[in-house]
Short mmCIF file of C-alpha atoms in Angstrom, two decimals:
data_model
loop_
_atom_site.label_atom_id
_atom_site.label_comp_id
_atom_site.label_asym_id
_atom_site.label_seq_id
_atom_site.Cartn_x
_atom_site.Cartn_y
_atom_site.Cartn_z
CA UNK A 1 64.24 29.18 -132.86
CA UNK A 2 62.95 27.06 -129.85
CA UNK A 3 63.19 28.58 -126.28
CA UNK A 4 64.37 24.94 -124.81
CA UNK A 5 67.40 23.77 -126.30
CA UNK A 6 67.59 20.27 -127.77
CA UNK A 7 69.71 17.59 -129.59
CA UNK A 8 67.64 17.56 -133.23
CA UNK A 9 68.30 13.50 -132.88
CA UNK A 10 69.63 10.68 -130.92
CA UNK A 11 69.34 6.73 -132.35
CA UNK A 12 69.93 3.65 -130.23
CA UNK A 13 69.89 0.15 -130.76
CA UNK A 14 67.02 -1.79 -129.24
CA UNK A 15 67.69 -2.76 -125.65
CA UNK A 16 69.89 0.46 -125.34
CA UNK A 17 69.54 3.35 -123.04
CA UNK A 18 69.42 6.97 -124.50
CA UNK A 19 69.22 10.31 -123.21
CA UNK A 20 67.47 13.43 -124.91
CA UNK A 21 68.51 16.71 -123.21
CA UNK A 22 66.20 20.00 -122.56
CA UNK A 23 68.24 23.24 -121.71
CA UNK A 24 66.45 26.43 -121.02
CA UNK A 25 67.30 29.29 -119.10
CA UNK A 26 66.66 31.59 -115.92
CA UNK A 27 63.54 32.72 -117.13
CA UNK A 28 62.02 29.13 -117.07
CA UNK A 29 64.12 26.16 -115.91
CA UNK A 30 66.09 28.03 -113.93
CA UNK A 31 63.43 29.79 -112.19
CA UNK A 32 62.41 26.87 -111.20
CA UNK A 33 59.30 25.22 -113.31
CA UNK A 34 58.92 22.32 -114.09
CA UNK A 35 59.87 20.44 -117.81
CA UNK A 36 57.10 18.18 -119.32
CA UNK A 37 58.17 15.68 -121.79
CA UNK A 38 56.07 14.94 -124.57
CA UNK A 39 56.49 11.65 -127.31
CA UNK A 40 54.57 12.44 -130.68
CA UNK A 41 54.35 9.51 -133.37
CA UNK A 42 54.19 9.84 -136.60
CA UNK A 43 51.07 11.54 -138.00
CA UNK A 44 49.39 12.05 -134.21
CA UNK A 45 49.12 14.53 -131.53
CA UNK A 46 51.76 14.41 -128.73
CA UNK A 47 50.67 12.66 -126.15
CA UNK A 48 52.26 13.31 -122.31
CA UNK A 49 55.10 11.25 -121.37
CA UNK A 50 56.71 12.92 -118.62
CA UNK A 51 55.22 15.58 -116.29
CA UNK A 52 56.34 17.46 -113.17
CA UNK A 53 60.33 16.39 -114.03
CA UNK A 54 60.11 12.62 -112.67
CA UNK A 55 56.15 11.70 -113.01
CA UNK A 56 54.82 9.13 -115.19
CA UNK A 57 50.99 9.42 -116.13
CA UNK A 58 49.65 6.18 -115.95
CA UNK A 59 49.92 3.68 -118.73
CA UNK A 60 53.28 4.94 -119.56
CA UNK A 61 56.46 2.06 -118.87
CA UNK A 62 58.67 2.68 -116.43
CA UNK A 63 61.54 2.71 -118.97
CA UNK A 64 60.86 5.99 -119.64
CA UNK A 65 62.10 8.54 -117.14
CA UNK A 66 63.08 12.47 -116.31
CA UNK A 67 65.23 14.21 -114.56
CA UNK A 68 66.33 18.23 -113.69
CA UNK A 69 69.09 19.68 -112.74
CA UNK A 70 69.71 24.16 -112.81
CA UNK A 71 68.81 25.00 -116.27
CA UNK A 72 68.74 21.71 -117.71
CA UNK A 73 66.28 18.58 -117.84
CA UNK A 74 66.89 15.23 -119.32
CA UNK A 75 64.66 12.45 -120.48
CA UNK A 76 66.06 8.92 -120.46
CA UNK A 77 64.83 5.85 -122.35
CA UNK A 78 65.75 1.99 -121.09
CA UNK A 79 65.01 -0.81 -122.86
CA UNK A 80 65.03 1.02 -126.31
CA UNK A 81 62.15 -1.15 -128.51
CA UNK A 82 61.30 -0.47 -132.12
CA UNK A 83 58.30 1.13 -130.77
CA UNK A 84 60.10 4.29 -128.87
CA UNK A 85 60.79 5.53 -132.76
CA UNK A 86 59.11 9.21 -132.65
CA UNK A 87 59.89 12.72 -131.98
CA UNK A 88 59.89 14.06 -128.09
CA UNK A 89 59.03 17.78 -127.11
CA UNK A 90 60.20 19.05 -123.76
CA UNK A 91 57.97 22.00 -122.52
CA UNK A 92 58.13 24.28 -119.34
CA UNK A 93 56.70 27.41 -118.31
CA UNK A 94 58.23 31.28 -119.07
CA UNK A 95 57.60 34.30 -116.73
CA UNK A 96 59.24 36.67 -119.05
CA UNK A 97 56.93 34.91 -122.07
CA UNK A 98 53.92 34.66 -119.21
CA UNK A 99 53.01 31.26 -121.27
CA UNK A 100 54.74 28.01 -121.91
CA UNK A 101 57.78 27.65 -124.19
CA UNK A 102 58.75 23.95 -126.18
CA UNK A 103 62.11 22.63 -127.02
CA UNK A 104 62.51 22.22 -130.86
CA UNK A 105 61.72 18.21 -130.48
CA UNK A 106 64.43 15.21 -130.70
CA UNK A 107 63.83 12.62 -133.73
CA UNK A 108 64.55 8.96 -131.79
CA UNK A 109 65.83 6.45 -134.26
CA UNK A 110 65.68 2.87 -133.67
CA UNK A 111 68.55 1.27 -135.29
CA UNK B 1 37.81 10.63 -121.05
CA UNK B 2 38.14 13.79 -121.79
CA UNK B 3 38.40 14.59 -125.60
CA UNK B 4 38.89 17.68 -127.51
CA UNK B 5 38.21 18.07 -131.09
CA UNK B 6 39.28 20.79 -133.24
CA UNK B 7 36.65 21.81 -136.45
CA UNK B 8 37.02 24.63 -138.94
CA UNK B 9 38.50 25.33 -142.82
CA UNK B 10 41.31 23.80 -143.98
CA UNK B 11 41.97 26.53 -146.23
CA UNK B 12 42.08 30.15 -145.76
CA UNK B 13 43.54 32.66 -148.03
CA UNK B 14 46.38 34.93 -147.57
CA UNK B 15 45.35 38.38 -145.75
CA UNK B 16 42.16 36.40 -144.49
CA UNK B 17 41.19 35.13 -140.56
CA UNK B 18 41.78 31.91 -139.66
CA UNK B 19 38.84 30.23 -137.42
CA UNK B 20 39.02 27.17 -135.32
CA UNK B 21 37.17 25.71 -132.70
CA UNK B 22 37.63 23.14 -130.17
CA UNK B 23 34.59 21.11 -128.90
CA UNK B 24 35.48 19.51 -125.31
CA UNK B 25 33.40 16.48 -124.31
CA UNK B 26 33.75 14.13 -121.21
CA UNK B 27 34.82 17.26 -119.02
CA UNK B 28 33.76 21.04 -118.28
CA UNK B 29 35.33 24.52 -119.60
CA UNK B 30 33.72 25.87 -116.42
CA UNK B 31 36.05 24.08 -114.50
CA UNK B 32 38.25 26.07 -112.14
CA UNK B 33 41.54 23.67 -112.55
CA UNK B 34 42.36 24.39 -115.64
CA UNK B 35 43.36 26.56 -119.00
CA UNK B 36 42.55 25.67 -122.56
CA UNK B 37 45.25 26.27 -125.26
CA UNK B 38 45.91 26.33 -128.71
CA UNK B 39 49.53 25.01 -129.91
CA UNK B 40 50.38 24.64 -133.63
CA UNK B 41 53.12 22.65 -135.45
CA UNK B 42 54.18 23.57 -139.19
CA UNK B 43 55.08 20.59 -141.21
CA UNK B 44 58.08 19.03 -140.09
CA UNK B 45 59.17 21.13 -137.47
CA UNK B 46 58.31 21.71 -133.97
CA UNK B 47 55.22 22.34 -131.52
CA UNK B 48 54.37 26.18 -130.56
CA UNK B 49 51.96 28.02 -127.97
CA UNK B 50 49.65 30.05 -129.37
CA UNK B 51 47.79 31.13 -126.68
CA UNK B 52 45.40 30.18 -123.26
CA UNK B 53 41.89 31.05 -121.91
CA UNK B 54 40.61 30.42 -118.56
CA UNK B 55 36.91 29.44 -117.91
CA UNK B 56 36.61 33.59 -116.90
CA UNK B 57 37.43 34.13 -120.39
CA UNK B 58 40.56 35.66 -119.14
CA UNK B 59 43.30 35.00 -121.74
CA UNK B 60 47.15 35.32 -122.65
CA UNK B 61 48.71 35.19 -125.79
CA UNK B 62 52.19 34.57 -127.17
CA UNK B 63 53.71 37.94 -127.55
CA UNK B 64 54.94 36.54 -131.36
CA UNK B 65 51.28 36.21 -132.43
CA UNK B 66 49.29 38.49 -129.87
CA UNK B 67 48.99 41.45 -132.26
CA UNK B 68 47.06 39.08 -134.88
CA UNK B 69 45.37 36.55 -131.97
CA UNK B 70 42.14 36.30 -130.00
CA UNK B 71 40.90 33.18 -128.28
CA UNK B 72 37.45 33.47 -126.34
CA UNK B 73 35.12 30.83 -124.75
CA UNK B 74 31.80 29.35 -125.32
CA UNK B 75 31.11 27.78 -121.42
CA UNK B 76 27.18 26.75 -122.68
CA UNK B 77 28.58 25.03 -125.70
CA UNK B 78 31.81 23.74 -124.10
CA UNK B 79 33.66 25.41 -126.79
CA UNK B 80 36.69 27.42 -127.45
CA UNK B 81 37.60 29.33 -130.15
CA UNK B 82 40.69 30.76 -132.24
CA UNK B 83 40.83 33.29 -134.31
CA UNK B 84 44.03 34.74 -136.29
CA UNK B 85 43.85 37.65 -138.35
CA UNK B 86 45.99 38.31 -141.54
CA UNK B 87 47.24 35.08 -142.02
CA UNK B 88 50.51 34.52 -144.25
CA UNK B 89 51.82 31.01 -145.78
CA UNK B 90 53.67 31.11 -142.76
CA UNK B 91 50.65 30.31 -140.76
CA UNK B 92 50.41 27.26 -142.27
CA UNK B 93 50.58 24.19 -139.72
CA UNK B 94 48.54 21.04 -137.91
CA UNK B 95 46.62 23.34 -135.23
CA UNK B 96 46.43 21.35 -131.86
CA UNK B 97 43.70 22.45 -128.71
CA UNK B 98 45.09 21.09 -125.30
CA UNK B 99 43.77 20.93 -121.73
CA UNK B 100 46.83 22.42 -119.42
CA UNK B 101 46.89 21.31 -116.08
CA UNK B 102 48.50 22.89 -113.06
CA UNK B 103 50.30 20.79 -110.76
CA UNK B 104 51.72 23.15 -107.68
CA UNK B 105 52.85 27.16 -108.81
CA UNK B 106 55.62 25.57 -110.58
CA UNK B 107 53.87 22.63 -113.13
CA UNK B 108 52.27 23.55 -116.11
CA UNK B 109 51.50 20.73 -118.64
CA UNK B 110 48.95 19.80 -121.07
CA UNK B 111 47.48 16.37 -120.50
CA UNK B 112 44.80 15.84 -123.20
CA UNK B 113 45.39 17.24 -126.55
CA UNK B 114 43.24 17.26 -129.52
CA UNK B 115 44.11 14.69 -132.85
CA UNK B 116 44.85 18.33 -134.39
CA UNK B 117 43.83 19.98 -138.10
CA UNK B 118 46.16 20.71 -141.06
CA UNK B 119 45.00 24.63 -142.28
CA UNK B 120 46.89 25.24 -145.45
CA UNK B 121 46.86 29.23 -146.53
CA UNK B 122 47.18 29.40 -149.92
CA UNK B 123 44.85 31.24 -152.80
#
């Protein structure tokens, strides 16, 4: 059982927008650290999509984007393309933990 | 670039110690910005934290694991190391090192990973 919360899957239809959603608590989100969104494809090693809530590391579209709010984050997907098919990990620090904590990853379906 | 590559069996036996390392190239363990992790990811389900060590050799371990974990450093090698003791079919999972980078006291996220290895336990 994952520390973040999320949805096990989501599916759009290309062009689309989805949303994958990241609920933790007051011993991470809520106290304030920051989520980090993560897209793994099949067979590879997750590679960092989203960091610091809102930040895109270079190379990665704009149609990808994050958001926080209390105890929750969000990731949002525009544009959906064949492509975006994969699983996504949100990830944030715990104090109680003293390490970082994942969510148990959203499957994205392309439809 | 930085790279990280993980080596070591992919097969231990039950009861036995499981030994990785990570070989980082194109950057330095010495350096003061960051902590270097291991994360592992059973088949089919999701990622986990395993545990960090800073350059000092300072480390902190998921309190799930600790008991049975010890990472330590290799600074003239540019290696890091895991070791987990009594391993079960349980332990079984793609084992993933990662750079984590500190952005502010708040931001904590790991921006180069390793392609990972599969260790099976199994007799």
């Amino acid at each position: 059982q994952s520390v973040l919360t999320q949805p096990p899957s989501v599916s759009g239809a290309p062009g689309q927008r989805v949303t994958i959603s990241c609920t933790g608590s007051s011993s991470n989100i809520g106290a304030g650290y920051d989520v980090h969104w993560y897209q793994q494809l099949p067979v590879t090693a997750p590679k960092l999509l989203i960091y610091g809530n809102s930040n895109r590391p270079s190379g990665v579209p704009d149609r990808f984007s994050g958001s926080k709010s209390g105890t929750s984050a969000s990731l949002a997907i525009t544009g959906l393309q064949a492509e975006d098919e994969a699983d996504y990990y949100c990830q944030s620090y715990d104090s109680s933990l003293s390490g970082s904590v994942f969510g148990g990853g959203t499957k994205l379906t392309v439809l | 670039q930085v790279q990280l590559q993980e080596s070591g069996p992919g097969l231990v036996k039950p009861s036995q110690t499981l030994s990785l390392t990570c070989t980082v190239s194109g950057g330095s363990l010495s350096s003061l910005s960051y902590y270097w992790n291991w994360i592992r990811q059973p088949a089919g389900k999701g990622l986990e934290w395993i545990g960090r060590i800073y350059t000092s050799g300072s480390t902190n371990y998921n309190p799930s694991l600790k008991s049975r974990v010890t990472i330590s450093v290799d600074t003239s090698k540019n290696q890091f190391s895991l070791k987990l003791s009594s391993v079960t079919a349980a332990d079984t999972a793609v084992y993933y090192c990662a750079r984590r980078t500190r952005s502010g006291s708040w931001s904590y996220f790991f921006d180069y990973w390793g392609q990972g290895t599969l260790v099976t336990v199994s007799s």
